[in-house]
XYZ file of C-alpha atoms in Angstrom:
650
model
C -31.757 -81.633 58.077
C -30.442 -78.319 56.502
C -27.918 -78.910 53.695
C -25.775 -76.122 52.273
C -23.921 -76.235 49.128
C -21.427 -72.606 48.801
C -18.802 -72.013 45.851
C -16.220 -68.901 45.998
C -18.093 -66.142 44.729
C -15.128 -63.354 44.156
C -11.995 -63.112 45.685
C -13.832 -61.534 48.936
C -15.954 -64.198 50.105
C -18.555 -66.968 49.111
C -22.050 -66.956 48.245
C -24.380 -69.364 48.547
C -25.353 -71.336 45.636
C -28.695 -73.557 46.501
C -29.924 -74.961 49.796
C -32.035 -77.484 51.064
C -33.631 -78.133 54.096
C -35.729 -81.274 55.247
C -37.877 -80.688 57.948
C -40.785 -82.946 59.686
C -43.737 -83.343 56.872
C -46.262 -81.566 59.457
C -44.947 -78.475 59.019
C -43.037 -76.647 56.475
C -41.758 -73.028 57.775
C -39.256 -71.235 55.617
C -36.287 -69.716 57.794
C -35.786 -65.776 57.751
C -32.423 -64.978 57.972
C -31.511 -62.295 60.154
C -29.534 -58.837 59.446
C -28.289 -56.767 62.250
C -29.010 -53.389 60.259
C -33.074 -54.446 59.452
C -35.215 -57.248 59.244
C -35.713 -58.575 55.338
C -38.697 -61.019 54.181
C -35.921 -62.999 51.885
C -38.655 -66.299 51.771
C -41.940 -67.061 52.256
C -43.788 -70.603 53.419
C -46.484 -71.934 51.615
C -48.679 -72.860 54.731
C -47.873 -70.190 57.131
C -46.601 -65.999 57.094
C -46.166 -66.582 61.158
C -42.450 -65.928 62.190
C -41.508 -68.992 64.475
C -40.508 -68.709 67.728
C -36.922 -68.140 68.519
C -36.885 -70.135 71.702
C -37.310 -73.515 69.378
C -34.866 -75.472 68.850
C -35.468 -75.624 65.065
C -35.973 -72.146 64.840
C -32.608 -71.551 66.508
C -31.040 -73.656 64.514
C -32.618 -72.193 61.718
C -31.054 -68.631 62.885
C -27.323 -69.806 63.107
C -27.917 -71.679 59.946
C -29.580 -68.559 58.084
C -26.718 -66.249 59.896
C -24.442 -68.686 58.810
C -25.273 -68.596 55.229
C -25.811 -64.534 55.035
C -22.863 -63.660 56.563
C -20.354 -64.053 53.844
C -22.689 -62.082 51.191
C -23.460 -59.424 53.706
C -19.400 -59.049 53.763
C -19.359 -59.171 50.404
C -22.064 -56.491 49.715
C -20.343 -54.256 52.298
C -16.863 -54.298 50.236
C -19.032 -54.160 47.114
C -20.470 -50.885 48.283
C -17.415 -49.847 49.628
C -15.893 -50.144 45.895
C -18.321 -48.269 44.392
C -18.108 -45.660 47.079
C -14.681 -45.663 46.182
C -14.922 -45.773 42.486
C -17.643 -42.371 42.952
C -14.806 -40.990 45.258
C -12.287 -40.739 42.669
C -14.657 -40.096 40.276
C -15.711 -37.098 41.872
C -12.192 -36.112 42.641
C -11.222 -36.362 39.077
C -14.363 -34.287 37.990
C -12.908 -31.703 40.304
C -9.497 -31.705 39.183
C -10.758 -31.374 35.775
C -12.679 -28.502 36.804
C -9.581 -26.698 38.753
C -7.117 -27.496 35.287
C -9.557 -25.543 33.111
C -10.255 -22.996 34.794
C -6.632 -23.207 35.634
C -6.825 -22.772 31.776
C -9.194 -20.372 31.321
C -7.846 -18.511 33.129
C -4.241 -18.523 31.470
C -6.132 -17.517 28.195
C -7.919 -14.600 29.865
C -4.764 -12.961 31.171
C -3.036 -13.746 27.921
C -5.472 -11.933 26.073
C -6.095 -8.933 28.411
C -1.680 -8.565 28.301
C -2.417 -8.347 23.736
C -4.891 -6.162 24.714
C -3.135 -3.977 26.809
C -0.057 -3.998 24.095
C -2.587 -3.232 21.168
C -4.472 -1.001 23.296
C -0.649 0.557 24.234
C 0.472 0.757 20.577
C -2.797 2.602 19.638
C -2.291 4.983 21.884
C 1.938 5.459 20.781
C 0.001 5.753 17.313
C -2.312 8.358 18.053
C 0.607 10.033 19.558
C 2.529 10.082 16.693
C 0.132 11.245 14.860
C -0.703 13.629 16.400
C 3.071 14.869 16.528
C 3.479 14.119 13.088
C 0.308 16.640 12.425
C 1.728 19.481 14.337
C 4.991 19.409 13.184
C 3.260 19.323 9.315
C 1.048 22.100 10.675
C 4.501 23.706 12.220
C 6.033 23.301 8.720
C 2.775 24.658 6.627
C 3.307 27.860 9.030
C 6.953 27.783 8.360
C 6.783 28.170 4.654
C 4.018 30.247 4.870
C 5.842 32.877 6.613
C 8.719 32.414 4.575
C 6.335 32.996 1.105
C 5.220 36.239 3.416
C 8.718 37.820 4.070
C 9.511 37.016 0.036
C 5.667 39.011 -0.808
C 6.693 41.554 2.367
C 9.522 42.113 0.512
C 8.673 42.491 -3.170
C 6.348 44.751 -1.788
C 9.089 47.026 0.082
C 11.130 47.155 -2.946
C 7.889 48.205 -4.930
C 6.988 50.889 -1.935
C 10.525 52.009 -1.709
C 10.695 52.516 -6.008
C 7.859 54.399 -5.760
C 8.809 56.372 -3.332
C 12.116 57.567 -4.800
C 10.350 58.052 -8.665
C 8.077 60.370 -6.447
C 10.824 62.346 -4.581
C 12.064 63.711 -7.855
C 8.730 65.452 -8.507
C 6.881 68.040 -6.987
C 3.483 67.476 -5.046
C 0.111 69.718 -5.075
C -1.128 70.542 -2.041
C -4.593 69.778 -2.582
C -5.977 66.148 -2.255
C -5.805 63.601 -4.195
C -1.643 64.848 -4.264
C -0.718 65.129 -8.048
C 3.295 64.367 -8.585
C 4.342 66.735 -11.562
C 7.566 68.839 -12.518
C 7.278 71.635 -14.874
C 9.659 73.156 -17.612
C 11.337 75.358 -15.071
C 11.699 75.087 -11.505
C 11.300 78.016 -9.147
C 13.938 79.029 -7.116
C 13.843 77.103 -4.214
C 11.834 74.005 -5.909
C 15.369 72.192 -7.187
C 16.017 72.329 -3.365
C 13.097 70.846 -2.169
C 13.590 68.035 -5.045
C 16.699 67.480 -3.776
C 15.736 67.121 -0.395
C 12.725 64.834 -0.701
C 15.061 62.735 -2.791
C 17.480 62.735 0.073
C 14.840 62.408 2.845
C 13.540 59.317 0.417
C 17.138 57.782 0.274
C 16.841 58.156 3.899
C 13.757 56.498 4.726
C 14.782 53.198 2.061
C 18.110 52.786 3.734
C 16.640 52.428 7.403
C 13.666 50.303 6.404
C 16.229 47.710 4.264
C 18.517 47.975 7.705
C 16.057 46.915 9.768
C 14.394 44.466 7.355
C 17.346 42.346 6.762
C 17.869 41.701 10.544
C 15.212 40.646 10.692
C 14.348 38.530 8.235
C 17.646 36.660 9.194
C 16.637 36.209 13.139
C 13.127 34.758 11.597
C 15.039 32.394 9.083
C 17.414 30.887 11.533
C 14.509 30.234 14.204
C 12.612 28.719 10.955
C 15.429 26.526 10.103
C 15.932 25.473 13.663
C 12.394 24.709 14.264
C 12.767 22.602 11.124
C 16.102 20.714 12.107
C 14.676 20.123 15.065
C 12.043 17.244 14.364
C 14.580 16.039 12.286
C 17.076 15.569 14.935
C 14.630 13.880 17.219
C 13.272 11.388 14.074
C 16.977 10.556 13.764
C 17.194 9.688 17.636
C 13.821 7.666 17.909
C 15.376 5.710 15.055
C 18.210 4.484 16.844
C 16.173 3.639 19.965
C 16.025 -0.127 19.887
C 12.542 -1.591 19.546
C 10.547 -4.183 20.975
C 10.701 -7.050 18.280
C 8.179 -9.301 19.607
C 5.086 -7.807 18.473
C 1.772 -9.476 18.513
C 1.271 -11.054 14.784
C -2.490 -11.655 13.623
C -2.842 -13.843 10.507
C 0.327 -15.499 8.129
C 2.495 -13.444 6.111
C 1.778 -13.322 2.970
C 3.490 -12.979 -0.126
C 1.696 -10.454 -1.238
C 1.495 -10.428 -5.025
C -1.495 -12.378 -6.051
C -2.078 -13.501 -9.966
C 0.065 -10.174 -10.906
C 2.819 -10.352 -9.499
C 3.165 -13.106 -7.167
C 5.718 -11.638 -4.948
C 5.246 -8.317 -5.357
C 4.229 -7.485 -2.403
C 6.486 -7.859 0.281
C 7.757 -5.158 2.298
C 11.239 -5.713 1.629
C 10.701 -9.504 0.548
C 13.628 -11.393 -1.403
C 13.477 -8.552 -3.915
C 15.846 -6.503 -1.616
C 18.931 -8.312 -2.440
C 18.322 -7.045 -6.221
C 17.303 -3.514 -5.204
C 19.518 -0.135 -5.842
C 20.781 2.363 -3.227
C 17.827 4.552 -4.223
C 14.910 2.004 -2.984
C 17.183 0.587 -0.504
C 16.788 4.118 0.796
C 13.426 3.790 0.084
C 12.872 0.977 2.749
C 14.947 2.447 5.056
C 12.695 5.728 5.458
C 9.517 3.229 5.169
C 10.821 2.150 8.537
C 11.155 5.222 10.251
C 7.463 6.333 9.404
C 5.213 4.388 11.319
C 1.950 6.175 9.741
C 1.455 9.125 7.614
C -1.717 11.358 8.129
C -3.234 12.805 5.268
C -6.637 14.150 6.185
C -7.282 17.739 6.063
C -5.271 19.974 8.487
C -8.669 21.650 10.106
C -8.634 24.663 7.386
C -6.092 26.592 8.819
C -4.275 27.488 5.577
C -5.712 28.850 2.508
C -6.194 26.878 -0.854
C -3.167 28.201 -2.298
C -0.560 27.844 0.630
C -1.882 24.118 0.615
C -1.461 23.855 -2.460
C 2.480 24.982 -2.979
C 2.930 23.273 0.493
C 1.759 19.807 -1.306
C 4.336 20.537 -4.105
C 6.813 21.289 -1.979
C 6.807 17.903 -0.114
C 6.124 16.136 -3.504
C 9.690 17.651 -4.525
C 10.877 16.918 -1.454
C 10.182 13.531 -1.408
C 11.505 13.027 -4.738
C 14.592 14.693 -3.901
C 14.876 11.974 -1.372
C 14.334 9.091 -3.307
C 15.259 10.096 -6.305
C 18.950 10.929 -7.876
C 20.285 14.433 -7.098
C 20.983 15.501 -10.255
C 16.937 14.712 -10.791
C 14.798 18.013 -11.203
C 11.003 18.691 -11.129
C 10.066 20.509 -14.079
C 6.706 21.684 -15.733
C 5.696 23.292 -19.452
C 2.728 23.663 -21.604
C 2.873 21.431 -24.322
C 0.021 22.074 -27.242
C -1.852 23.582 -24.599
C -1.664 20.551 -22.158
C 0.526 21.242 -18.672
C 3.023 18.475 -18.612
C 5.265 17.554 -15.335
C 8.278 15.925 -15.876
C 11.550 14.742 -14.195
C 14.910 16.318 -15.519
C 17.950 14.790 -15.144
C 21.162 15.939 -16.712
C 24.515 14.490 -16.341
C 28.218 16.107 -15.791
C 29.605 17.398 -18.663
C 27.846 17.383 -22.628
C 25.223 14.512 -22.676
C 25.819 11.640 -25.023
C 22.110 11.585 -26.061
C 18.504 12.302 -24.775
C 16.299 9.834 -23.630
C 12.779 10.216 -23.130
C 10.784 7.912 -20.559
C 7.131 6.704 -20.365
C 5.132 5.088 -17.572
C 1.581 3.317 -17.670
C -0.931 2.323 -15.417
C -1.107 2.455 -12.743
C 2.254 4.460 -12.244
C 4.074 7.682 -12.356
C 7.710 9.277 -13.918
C 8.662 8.060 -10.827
C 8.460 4.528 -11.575
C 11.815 4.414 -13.109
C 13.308 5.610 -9.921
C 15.587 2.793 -10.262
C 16.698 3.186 -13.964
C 17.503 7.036 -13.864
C 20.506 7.074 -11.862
C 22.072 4.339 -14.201
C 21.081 6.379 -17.174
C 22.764 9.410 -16.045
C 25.754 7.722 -15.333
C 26.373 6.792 -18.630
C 25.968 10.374 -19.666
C 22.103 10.285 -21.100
C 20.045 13.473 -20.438
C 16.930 12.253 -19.198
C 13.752 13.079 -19.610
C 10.734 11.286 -17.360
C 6.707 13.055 -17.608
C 4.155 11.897 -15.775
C 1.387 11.281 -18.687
C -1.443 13.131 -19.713
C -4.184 12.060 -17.137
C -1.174 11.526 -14.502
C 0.474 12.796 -11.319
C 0.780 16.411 -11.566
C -0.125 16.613 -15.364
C -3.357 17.849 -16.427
C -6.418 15.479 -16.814
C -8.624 16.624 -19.348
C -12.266 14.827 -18.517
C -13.819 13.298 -21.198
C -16.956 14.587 -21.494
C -16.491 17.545 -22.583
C -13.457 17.584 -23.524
C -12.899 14.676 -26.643
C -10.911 11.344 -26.384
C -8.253 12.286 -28.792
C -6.485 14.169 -25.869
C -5.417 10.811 -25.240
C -4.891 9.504 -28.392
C -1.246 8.119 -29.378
C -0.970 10.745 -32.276
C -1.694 13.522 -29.721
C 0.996 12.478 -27.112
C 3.455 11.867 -30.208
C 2.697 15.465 -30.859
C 3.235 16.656 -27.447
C 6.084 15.039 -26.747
C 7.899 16.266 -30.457
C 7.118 19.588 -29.281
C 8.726 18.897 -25.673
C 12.001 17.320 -27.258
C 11.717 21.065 -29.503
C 11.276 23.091 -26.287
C 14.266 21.572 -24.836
C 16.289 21.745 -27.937
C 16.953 18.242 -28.806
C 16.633 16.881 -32.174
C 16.122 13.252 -31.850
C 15.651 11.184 -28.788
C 15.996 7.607 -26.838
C 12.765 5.942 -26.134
C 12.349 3.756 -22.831
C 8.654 2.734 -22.139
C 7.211 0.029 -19.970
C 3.510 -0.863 -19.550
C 1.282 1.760 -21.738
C 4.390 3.667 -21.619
C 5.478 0.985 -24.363
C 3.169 1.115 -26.754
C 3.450 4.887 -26.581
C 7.314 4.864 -27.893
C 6.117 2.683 -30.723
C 3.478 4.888 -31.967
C 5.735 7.760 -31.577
C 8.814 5.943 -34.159
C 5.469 5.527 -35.809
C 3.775 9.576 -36.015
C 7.154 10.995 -35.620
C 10.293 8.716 -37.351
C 12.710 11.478 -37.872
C 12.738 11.699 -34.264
C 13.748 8.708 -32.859
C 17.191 6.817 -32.602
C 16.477 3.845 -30.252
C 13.847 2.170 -27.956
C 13.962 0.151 -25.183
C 10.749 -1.446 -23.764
C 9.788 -3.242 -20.651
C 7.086 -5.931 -20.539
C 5.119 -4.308 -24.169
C 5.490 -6.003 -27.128
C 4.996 -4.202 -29.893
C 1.010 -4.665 -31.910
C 1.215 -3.390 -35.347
C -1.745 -0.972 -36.523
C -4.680 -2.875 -37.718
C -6.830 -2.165 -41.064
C -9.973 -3.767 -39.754
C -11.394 -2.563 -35.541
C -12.618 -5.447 -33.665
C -14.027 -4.200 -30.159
C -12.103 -5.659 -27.056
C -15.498 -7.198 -25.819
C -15.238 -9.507 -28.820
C -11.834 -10.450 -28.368
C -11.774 -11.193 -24.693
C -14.962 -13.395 -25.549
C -13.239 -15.062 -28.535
C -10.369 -15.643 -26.176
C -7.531 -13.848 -28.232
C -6.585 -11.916 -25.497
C -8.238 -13.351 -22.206
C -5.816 -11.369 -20.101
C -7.262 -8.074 -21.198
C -10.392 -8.882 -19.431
C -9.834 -6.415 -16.506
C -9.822 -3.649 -18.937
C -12.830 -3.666 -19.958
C -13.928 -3.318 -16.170
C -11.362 -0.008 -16.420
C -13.237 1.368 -19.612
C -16.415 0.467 -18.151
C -16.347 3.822 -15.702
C -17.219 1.340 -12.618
C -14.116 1.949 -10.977
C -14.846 5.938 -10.711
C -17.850 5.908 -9.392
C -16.539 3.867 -6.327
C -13.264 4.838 -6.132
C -13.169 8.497 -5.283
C -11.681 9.828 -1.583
C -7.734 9.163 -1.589
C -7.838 6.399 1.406
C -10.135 4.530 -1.734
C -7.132 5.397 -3.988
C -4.640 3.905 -2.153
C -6.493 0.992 -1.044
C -6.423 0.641 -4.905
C -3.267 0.861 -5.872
C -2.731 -1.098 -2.706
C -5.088 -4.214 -4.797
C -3.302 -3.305 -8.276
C 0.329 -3.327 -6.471
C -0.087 -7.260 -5.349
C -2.052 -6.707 -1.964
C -3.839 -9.381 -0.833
C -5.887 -10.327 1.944
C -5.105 -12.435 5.152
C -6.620 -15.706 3.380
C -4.032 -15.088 0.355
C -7.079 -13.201 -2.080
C -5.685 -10.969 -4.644
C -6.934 -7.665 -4.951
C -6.650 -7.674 -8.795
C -6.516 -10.670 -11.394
C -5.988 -10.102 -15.164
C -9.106 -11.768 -16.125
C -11.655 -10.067 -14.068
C -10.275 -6.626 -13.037
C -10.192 -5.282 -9.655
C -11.934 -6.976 -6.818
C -13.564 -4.101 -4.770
C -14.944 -6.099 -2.416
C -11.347 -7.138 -1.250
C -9.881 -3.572 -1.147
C -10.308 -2.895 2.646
C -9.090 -6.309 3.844
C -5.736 -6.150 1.702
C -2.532 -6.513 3.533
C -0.168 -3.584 2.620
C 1.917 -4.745 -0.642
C 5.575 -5.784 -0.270
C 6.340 -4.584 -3.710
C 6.617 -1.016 -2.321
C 7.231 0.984 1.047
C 4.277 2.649 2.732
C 5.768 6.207 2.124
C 6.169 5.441 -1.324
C 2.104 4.329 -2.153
C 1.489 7.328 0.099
C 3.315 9.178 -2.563
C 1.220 7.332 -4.895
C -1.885 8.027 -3.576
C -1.613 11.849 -2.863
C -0.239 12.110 -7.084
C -3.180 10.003 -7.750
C -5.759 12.030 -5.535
C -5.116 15.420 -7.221
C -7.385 14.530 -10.586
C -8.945 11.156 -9.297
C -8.968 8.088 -11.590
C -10.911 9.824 -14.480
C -8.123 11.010 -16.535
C -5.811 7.500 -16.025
C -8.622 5.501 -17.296
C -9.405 7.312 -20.006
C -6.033 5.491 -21.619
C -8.759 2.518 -22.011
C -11.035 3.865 -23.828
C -9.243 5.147 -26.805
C -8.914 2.243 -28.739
C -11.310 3.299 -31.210
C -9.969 6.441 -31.637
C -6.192 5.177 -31.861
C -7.332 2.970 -34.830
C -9.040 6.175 -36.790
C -6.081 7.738 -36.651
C -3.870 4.731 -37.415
C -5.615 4.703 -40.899
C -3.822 7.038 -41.748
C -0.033 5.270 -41.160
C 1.503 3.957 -44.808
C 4.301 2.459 -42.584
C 3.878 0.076 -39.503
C 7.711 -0.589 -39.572
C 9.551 -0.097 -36.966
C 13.398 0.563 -38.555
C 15.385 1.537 -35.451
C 17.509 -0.952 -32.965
C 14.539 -1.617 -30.600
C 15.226 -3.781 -27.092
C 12.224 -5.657 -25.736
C 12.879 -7.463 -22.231
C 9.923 -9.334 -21.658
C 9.250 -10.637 -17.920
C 8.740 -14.175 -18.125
C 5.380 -14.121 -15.241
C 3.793 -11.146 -17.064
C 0.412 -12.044 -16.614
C -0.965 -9.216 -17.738
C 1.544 -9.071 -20.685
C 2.876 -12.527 -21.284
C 5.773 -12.759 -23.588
C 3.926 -14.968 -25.861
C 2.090 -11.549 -27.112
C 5.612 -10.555 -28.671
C 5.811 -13.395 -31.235
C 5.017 -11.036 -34.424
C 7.267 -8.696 -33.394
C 10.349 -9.846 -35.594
C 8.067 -9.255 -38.885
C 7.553 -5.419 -38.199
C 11.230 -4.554 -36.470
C 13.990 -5.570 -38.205
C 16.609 -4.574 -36.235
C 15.316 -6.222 -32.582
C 17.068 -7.888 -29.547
C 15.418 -10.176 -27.193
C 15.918 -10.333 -23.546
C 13.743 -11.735 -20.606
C 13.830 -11.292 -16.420
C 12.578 -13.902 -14.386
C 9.811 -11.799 -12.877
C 6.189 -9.890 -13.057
C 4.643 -7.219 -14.474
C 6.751 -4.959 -12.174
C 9.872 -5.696 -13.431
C 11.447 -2.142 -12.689
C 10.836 -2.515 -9.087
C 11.084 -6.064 -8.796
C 14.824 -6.874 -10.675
C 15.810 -3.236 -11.238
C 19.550 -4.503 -11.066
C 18.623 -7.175 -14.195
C 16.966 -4.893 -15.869
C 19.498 -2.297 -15.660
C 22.486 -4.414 -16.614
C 20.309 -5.854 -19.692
C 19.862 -1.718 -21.105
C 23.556 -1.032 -19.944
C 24.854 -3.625 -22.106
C 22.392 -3.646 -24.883
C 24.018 0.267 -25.047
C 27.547 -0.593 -25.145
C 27.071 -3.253 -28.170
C 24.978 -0.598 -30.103
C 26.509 2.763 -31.046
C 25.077 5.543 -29.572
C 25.698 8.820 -31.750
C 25.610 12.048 -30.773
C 23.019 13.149 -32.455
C 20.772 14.214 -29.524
C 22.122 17.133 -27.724
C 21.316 20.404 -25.828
């Protein structure tokens, strides 16, 4: 007897469970069930390994009972393994689909980036162009004025031939060489006529050379001045040539002005809606120059024609950003060569008024402030400072400290106020420029009327000298702790070729790098190790820290620093003072995120200057560029409420 007990095994089929099977006690054979694929050993008998013969009865019934059991699980092992077939299937065809997306992907990327390279690898190529326009038309130009200086020296020289010439003609010649020119007591007959006609034959000779001189000269100007229009022209229509405005951008914007001036740096930033017409023009040609070569132009002019060549586009490029009525102007001044801007306004000036810059800037710095001053009818004076720009740079060694003492620029600029014929004078300083019009109501009272200062308070002379180490470390004055790195000399040893210069002033301006690093902090100095990887600064154009940079380059960063390290010899001098009071109106506008100069360094002030008005901007250290409109409405008015007399004039 063969008893079967099944149960549902899936949803597919059944599966047996247990079995029994009662067979005759002689013999005990376990069945084999049977597969039509191959032949399995699924049991075993305890008496005998034989297979039993089909033709038995119990061995057939064995089979169709065996068959009959297997049947269902063999089905069910079939759609088992047909599942999993399945399941690898689609596994495999998801694998691959994977696959084909990213590389699908991949490729996307790769074409992307080979299209920004082919753009960057485009715009470097429009750059190089440029330049190398922008370096033969500079080249063009050199030539230009170089052969314009050559027809002024050809013709000094023909006027100096031609005089000669006619002195000669009145006097009689040896024969013998060298030729002697002499007249005696008493001509010969015969020897008034030949005077007469060498003087005539002379006449003669000057007339046709000036004829054909003048022509041309003329034909040589107008090709000059054409030449010269023409680049101009074409700027003009590559300006209006729409652009392509969507450029490939690598890192965030930045604001640009770092623990100085924290937005200082912005190309145009939110500071535009306070700037005048003059940097508003400033931006504008910032736009049009795409990159500005200054390396050397291969040798092909001398020292000297570089020289006036360099002048001549410093001028012009004040001229452009500067007021009209603005001149450049130079003098020797206790043996010192001073630069400085000249401004004078229609009609007799109501005063004179005299402004200073610090570090790191130029006369130019009150670009802004000029025009407004003029219009009010102020002659204005504006020199770059000793150590500055285009003014000399005495280096120290050899030459002693006290060049840049406050007593000796008091001096120098009492005897520029005599050279121009004024008697007293307007002060307007911001930065060092500030504490210089204090020490100068200070050397030289009789001189001064009014000052005005941006950002400086004023420090009253000391009896006792405590060394700046010792008061950073005390922390009296924390935020002077980047001048001692400027006094220490580090910054000259490193900074040195003008691409170093402007990467500088680049730092010092609010430049920072792409991960929003500061080039410069108060506390620590100058970061060096940032300099290259500065974004450009938003607090000025490109053209205009070009500017920068080439004023800077001419005497390096010697003389500017040298401003540092005359504390000791400031207080020497300062002995001698019996009055540290300060009796003239006096305006301070203090900038309320001067970090440099915060306003809480002005509280003393009202002890040593009676006679002193308060005002603040909402800005940084840069408070000429950065709210020139504020700044200018806050002197305009302070003007109007105090009376202004005539007592400076020309």
């Amino acid at each position: 007897m063969h008893l079967e007990i099944l149960q549902p095994a899936n949803s597919y089929g059944y599966r047996a469970v247990a079995s029994a099977v009662i067979v005759p006690e002689v013999e005990e054979q376990s069945t084999q069930p049977l597969d039509s694929a191959k032949r399995r050993n699924s049991s075993f008998s305890e008496k005998s390994t034989k297979r039993p013969r089909l033709g038995s009865e119990i061995s057939r019934h064995q089979t169709e009972t065996s068959y009959t059991t297997t049947e269902p699980a063999r089905l069910s092992d079939r759609k088992k393994s047909g599942q999993l077939e399945e399941r690898k299937r689609g596994q495999r065809l998801f694998g691959a689909l994977l696959g084909t997306l990213s590389q699908s992907s991949s490729s996307t990327a790769n074409k992307r980036r080979t299209d920004i390279e082919k753009k960057q690898q485009a715009k470097l190529k429009l750059q190089a162009e440029e330049h190398e326009e922008q370096k033969k038309q500079r080249l063009e130009s050199l030539m230009a004025v170089r052969r314009k200086e050559q027809k002024k020296y050809d013709k000094q020289s023909m006027h100096i031939r031609h005089s000669t010439m006619l002195a000669q003609a009145h006097f009689l010649q040896t024969n013998a060489e060298p030729r002697l020119c002499y007249k005696p007591w008493e001509l010969l007959p015969g020897e008034d006529a030949r005077i007469k006609s060498q003087i005539e034959e002379a006449e003669g000779t000057i007339q046709r050379e000036a004829a054909q001189f003048e022509p041309e000269t003329a034909k040589e100007s107008t090709e000059s001045q054409a030449a010269a229009e023409s680049p101009v022209l074409e700027s003009k229509i590559d300006s209006e040539q729409p652009t392509d405005a969507a450029e490939e951008t690598v890192g965030p914007e930045t604001n640009g002005h770092g623990e100085l001036n924290g937005k200082a740096n912005g190309e145009t930033t939110d500071k535009n809606a306070n700037v005048s017409p003059p940097e508003s023009q400033q931006m504008s040609a910032d736009q049009q120059e795409n990159q500005k070569d200054h390396d050397d132009d291969g040798g092909e002019m001398v020292e000297a024609d570089e020289d006036m060549n360099k002048n001549k586009m410093a001028m012009d490029f004040i001229e452009e950003f500067l007021d009209p009525r603005i001149e450049s102007q130079s003098t020797h001044l206790n043996g010192i060569q001073y630069h400085y801007l000249f401004g004078q306004p229609k009609g007799s000036p109501r005063a004179t008024v005299f402004l200073f810059h610090g570090w790191p800037d130029l006369s130019i710095g009150w670009r802004n402030q000029i025009p407004m001053l003029l219009d009010m009818g102020f002659l204005v004076v504006a020199p770059d400072m000793i150590g500055y720009g285009q003014t000399e740079a005495p280096h120290v060694p050899p030459e002693s400290i006290a060049f840049y003492s406050f007593r000796r620029i008091a001096d120098d600029m009492k005897e520029l106020a005599r050279r121009l014929g004024v008697s007293r004078v307007i002060l307007g300083g911001h930065d060092w420029g500030g504490a210089i019009v204090y020490r100068i109501a200070l050397w030289c009272p009789e001189l001064v009327t009014h000052i005005f200062t941006v950002c400086t308070p004023y420090m009253a002379p000391s009896k006792t000298y405590e060394p700046l180490e010792e008061m950073v470390k005390s922390g009296k004055v924390p935020n002077f702790g980047y001048q001692l790195q400027l006094a220490s000399g580090q910054l000259e040893e490193v900074i040195r070729s003008r691409e170093q210069i402007r990467q500088l002033l680049n730092g010092l301006y609010g430049g920072m790098t792409s991960e929003g690093l500061p080039g410069f902090d108060v506390k620590t100095g100058v970061h060096l190790d940032r300099l290259p990887q500065l974004r450009h600064t938003k607090l000025m154009s490109k053209r205009l820290l070009d500017f920068y940079a080439d004023q800077y380059a001419k005497n390096g960063t010697h003389g500017t620093l040298n401003w540092y390290r005359n504390r000791e010899q400031n207080f020497k001098d300062e002995l001698r003072l019996t009055n540290t009071t300060i009796r003239v109106p006096v305006l301070f506008i203090a900038a309320t995120k001067d970090e440099a100069l915060p306003p809480s360094m002005s509280r003393a002030m009202d002890k040593h200057i009676p006679h002193l008005t308060r005002k603040t901007v909402n800005t940084h250290h840069w408070a000429l560029w950065e709210k020139p409109e504020e700044v200018n409405q806050i002197i305009r008015e302070w003007f109007e409420e105090t009376t202004i007399q005539q007592k400076s004039h020309l």
